[in-house]
Amino acid sequence: MNEKNLTIGQLARETGTNVETVRFYEKAGLLPAPARTEGNYRAYERLHLNRLSFIRRARDLGFSLDQVRALLALSDDRDQSCAAIDAIAKAHRSEVERKIADLQSLKTELDRMIDQCGCGSVADCRIIDSLSPR
């Protein structure tokens, strides 16, 4: 194998990704299929490492696979306006803000349930009462 090429295991380690995830991204079309060695092993290049690192970072930020696919497609044309990229990021931020609001509401409800609990017997537990069907 050429020194600049990586095995799937090396690529996975370099990016903190599971080997199965690398294969999934290939099948999903997010990561281009690598060349093969004479022994039919995958031979990944710097392009694959950079692209997989991009995918990992985007996924760590919570972007969906469809959003990652769109971001990758847009990033391949370096001369175009980044307005479409901004739109994807803003839509994702709005979704994150909605989830944060939902989690804040959930926390408030849990706080209310916990504050009402007198820590007596289960029969008198306000948390169990709140969770039980009426």
PDB file of C-alpha atoms in Angstrom:
ATOM      1  CA  MET A   1       0.000   0.000   0.000  1.00  0.00           C
ATOM      2  CA  ASN A   2       1.236   3.456  -0.888  1.00  0.00           C
ATOM      3  CA  GLU A   3       2.465   5.488   2.134  1.00  0.00           C
ATOM      4  CA  LYS A   4      -0.063   8.221   1.462  1.00  0.00           C
ATOM      5  CA  ASN A   5      -2.918   5.704   1.494  1.00  0.00           C
ATOM      6  CA  LEU A   6      -4.752   4.606   4.612  1.00  0.00           C
ATOM      7  CA  THR A   7      -6.546   1.391   5.401  1.00  0.00           C
ATOM      8  CA  ILE A   8     -10.129   1.610   6.573  1.00  0.00           C
ATOM      9  CA  GLY A   9      -8.930   0.958  10.127  1.00  0.00           C
ATOM     10  CA  GLN A  10      -6.381   3.762   9.948  1.00  0.00           C
ATOM     11  CA  LEU A  11      -8.946   6.138   8.491  1.00  0.00           C
ATOM     12  CA  ALA A  12     -11.405   5.224  11.232  1.00  0.00           C
ATOM     13  CA  ARG A  13      -8.796   5.780  13.967  1.00  0.00           C
ATOM     14  CA  GLU A  14      -7.617   9.092  12.481  1.00  0.00           C
ATOM     15  CA  THR A  15     -11.169  10.456  12.522  1.00  0.00           C
ATOM     16  CA  GLY A  16     -12.523   8.762  15.654  1.00  0.00           C
ATOM     17  CA  THR A  17     -15.052   6.868  13.555  1.00  0.00           C
ATOM     18  CA  ASN A  18     -16.098   3.222  13.607  1.00  0.00           C
ATOM     19  CA  VAL A  19     -15.148   1.138  10.587  1.00  0.00           C
ATOM     20  CA  GLU A  20     -18.838   0.313  10.126  1.00  0.00           C
ATOM     21  CA  THR A  21     -19.632   4.035  10.043  1.00  0.00           C
ATOM     22  CA  VAL A  22     -17.020   4.600   7.332  1.00  0.00           C
ATOM     23  CA  ARG A  23     -18.681   1.876   5.256  1.00  0.00           C
ATOM     24  CA  PHE A  24     -22.115   3.397   5.955  1.00  0.00           C
ATOM     25  CA  TYR A  25     -20.975   6.827   4.746  1.00  0.00           C
ATOM     26  CA  GLU A  26     -19.587   5.216   1.597  1.00  0.00           C
ATOM     27  CA  LYS A  27     -22.870   3.402   0.923  1.00  0.00           C
ATOM     28  CA  ALA A  28     -24.823   6.607   1.637  1.00  0.00           C
ATOM     29  CA  GLY A  29     -22.723   8.451  -0.945  1.00  0.00           C
ATOM     30  CA  LEU A  30     -21.230  10.903   1.549  1.00  0.00           C
ATOM     31  CA  LEU A  31     -17.752   9.446   1.206  1.00  0.00           C
ATOM     32  CA  PRO A  32     -16.491   8.521  -2.267  1.00  0.00           C
ATOM     33  CA  ALA A  33     -15.480   4.916  -2.804  1.00  0.00           C
ATOM     34  CA  PRO A  34     -11.717   4.555  -2.478  1.00  0.00           C
ATOM     35  CA  ALA A  35      -9.383   2.897  -4.931  1.00  0.00           C
ATOM     36  CA  ARG A  36      -8.551  -0.735  -4.238  1.00  0.00           C
ATOM     37  CA  THR A  37      -5.160  -2.349  -3.768  1.00  0.00           C
ATOM     38  CA  GLU A  38      -4.058  -5.417  -5.682  1.00  0.00           C
ATOM     39  CA  GLY A  39      -5.305  -7.427  -2.685  1.00  0.00           C
ATOM     40  CA  ASN A  40      -8.712  -5.677  -3.026  1.00  0.00           C
ATOM     41  CA  TYR A  41      -8.296  -3.647   0.175  1.00  0.00           C
ATOM     42  CA  ARG A  42      -9.647  -0.130   0.322  1.00  0.00           C
ATOM     43  CA  ALA A  43      -6.920   2.495  -0.143  1.00  0.00           C
ATOM     44  CA  TYR A  44      -8.061   5.818   1.341  1.00  0.00           C
ATOM     45  CA  GLU A  45      -6.323   9.085   0.530  1.00  0.00           C
ATOM     46  CA  ARG A  46      -6.065  12.521   2.173  1.00  0.00           C
ATOM     47  CA  LEU A  47      -9.302  13.490   0.354  1.00  0.00           C
ATOM     48  CA  HIS A  48     -11.161  10.756   2.248  1.00  0.00           C
ATOM     49  CA  LEU A  49      -9.586  11.774   5.552  1.00  0.00           C
ATOM     50  CA  ASN A  50     -10.554  15.421   5.065  1.00  0.00           C
ATOM     51  CA  ARG A  51     -14.072  14.592   3.894  1.00  0.00           C
ATOM     52  CA  LEU A  52     -14.694  12.134   6.728  1.00  0.00           C
ATOM     53  CA  SER A  53     -13.385  14.684   9.253  1.00  0.00           C
ATOM     54  CA  PHE A  54     -15.838  17.222   7.793  1.00  0.00           C
ATOM     55  CA  ILE A  55     -18.695  14.706   8.071  1.00  0.00           C
ATOM     56  CA  ARG A  56     -17.764  13.832  11.653  1.00  0.00           C
ATOM     57  CA  ARG A  57     -17.609  17.486  12.712  1.00  0.00           C
ATOM     58  CA  ALA A  58     -20.941  18.258  11.046  1.00  0.00           C
ATOM     59  CA  ARG A  59     -22.554  15.216  12.695  1.00  0.00           C
ATOM     60  CA  ASP A  60     -21.058  16.218  16.068  1.00  0.00           C
ATOM     61  CA  LEU A  61     -22.789  19.587  15.607  1.00  0.00           C
ATOM     62  CA  GLY A  62     -26.062  17.753  15.053  1.00  0.00           C
ATOM     63  CA  PHE A  63     -26.514  18.259  11.317  1.00  0.00           C
ATOM     64  CA  SER A  64     -28.683  15.556   9.744  1.00  0.00           C
ATOM     65  CA  LEU A  65     -27.307  13.277   7.028  1.00  0.00           C
ATOM     66  CA  ASP A  66     -29.304  15.194   4.430  1.00  0.00           C
ATOM     67  CA  GLN A  67     -27.893  18.481   5.696  1.00  0.00           C
ATOM     68  CA  VAL A  68     -24.361  17.032   5.652  1.00  0.00           C
ATOM     69  CA  ARG A  69     -24.928  15.816   2.094  1.00  0.00           C
ATOM     70  CA  ALA A  70     -26.060  19.313   1.072  1.00  0.00           C
ATOM     71  CA  LEU A  71     -23.147  20.984   2.867  1.00  0.00           C
ATOM     72  CA  LEU A  72     -20.677  18.650   1.174  1.00  0.00           C
ATOM     73  CA  ALA A  73     -22.177  19.344  -2.245  1.00  0.00           C
ATOM     74  CA  LEU A  74     -22.045  23.078  -1.615  1.00  0.00           C
ATOM     75  CA  SER A  75     -18.494  22.934  -0.270  1.00  0.00           C
ATOM     76  CA  ASP A  76     -17.306  21.278  -3.470  1.00  0.00           C
ATOM     77  CA  ASP A  77     -17.959  24.527  -5.412  1.00  0.00           C
ATOM     78  CA  ARG A  78     -15.627  26.979  -3.662  1.00  0.00           C
ATOM     79  CA  ASP A  79     -16.499  29.965  -5.894  1.00  0.00           C
ATOM     80  CA  GLN A  80     -20.231  30.122  -5.217  1.00  0.00           C
ATOM     81  CA  SER A  81     -21.974  32.245  -2.610  1.00  0.00           C
ATOM     82  CA  CYS A  82     -22.318  30.695   0.804  1.00  0.00           C
ATOM     83  CA  ALA A  83     -25.941  31.853   1.177  1.00  0.00           C
ATOM     84  CA  ALA A  84     -27.268  28.305   0.849  1.00  0.00           C
ATOM     85  CA  ILE A  85     -24.809  27.125   3.494  1.00  0.00           C
ATOM     86  CA  ASP A  86     -25.932  29.934   5.803  1.00  0.00           C
ATOM     87  CA  ALA A  87     -29.559  28.916   5.237  1.00  0.00           C
ATOM     88  CA  ILE A  88     -28.806  25.311   6.223  1.00  0.00           C
ATOM     89  CA  ALA A  89     -26.935  26.432   9.338  1.00  0.00           C
ATOM     90  CA  LYS A  90     -29.693  28.867  10.334  1.00  0.00           C
ATOM     91  CA  ALA A  91     -32.382  26.213   9.894  1.00  0.00           C
ATOM     92  CA  HIS A  92     -30.346  23.826  12.026  1.00  0.00           C
ATOM     93  CA  ARG A  93     -29.829  26.510  14.681  1.00  0.00           C
ATOM     94  CA  SER A  94     -33.605  27.093  14.776  1.00  0.00           C
ATOM     95  CA  GLU A  95     -34.145  23.381  15.334  1.00  0.00           C
ATOM     96  CA  VAL A  96     -31.539  23.402  18.128  1.00  0.00           C
ATOM     97  CA  GLU A  97     -33.269  26.402  19.737  1.00  0.00           C
ATOM     98  CA  ARG A  98     -36.614  24.553  19.549  1.00  0.00           C
ATOM     99  CA  LYS A  99     -35.070  21.500  21.192  1.00  0.00           C
ATOM    100  CA  ILE A 100     -33.525  23.661  23.916  1.00  0.00           C
ATOM    101  CA  ALA A 101     -36.935  25.220  24.618  1.00  0.00           C
ATOM    102  CA  ASP A 102     -38.481  21.744  24.759  1.00  0.00           C
ATOM    103  CA  LEU A 103     -35.786  20.597  27.171  1.00  0.00           C
ATOM    104  CA  GLN A 104     -36.280  23.701  29.341  1.00  0.00           C
ATOM    105  CA  SER A 105     -40.008  22.901  29.537  1.00  0.00           C
ATOM    106  CA  LEU A 106     -39.186  19.317  30.405  1.00  0.00           C
ATOM    107  CA  LYS A 107     -36.803  20.467  33.145  1.00  0.00           C
ATOM    108  CA  THR A 108     -39.449  22.792  34.564  1.00  0.00           C
ATOM    109  CA  GLU A 109     -41.968  19.944  34.697  1.00  0.00           C
ATOM    110  CA  LEU A 110     -39.460  17.596  36.338  1.00  0.00           C
ATOM    111  CA  ASP A 111     -38.530  20.298  38.869  1.00  0.00           C
ATOM    112  CA  ARG A 112     -42.236  20.730  39.688  1.00  0.00           C
ATOM    113  CA  MET A 113     -42.704  16.983  40.178  1.00  0.00           C
ATOM    114  CA  ILE A 114     -39.579  16.677  42.350  1.00  0.00           C
ATOM    115  CA  ASP A 115     -40.501  19.716  44.453  1.00  0.00           C
ATOM    116  CA  GLN A 116     -43.933  18.214  45.164  1.00  0.00           C
ATOM    117  CA  CYS A 117     -42.463  14.930  46.358  1.00  0.00           C
ATOM    118  CA  GLY A 118     -42.516  14.673  50.125  1.00  0.00           C
ATOM    119  CA  CYS A 119     -40.121  11.708  50.120  1.00  0.00           C
ATOM    120  CA  GLY A 120     -42.646   9.627  52.028  1.00  0.00           C
ATOM    121  CA  SER A 121     -43.943   6.270  50.917  1.00  0.00           C
ATOM    122  CA  VAL A 122     -44.394   5.225  47.308  1.00  0.00           C
ATOM    123  CA  ALA A 123     -48.152   5.240  47.880  1.00  0.00           C
ATOM    124  CA  ASP A 124     -47.946   9.012  48.477  1.00  0.00           C
ATOM    125  CA  CYS A 125     -45.234   9.771  45.900  1.00  0.00           C
ATOM    126  CA  ARG A 126     -46.189  12.780  43.767  1.00  0.00           C
ATOM    127  CA  ILE A 127     -43.733  11.726  41.038  1.00  0.00           C
ATOM    128  CA  ILE A 128     -45.368   8.313  40.618  1.00  0.00           C
ATOM    129  CA  ASP A 129     -48.764  10.002  40.802  1.00  0.00           C
ATOM    130  CA  SER A 130     -47.764  12.429  38.029  1.00  0.00           C
ATOM    131  CA  LEU A 131     -46.619   9.565  35.803  1.00  0.00           C
ATOM    132  CA  SER A 132     -49.589   7.293  36.385  1.00  0.00           C
ATOM    133  CA  PRO A 133     -52.608   7.375  34.045  1.00  0.00           C
ATOM    134  CA  ARG A 134     -55.565   9.195  35.468  1.00  0.00           C
TER     135      ARG A 134
END
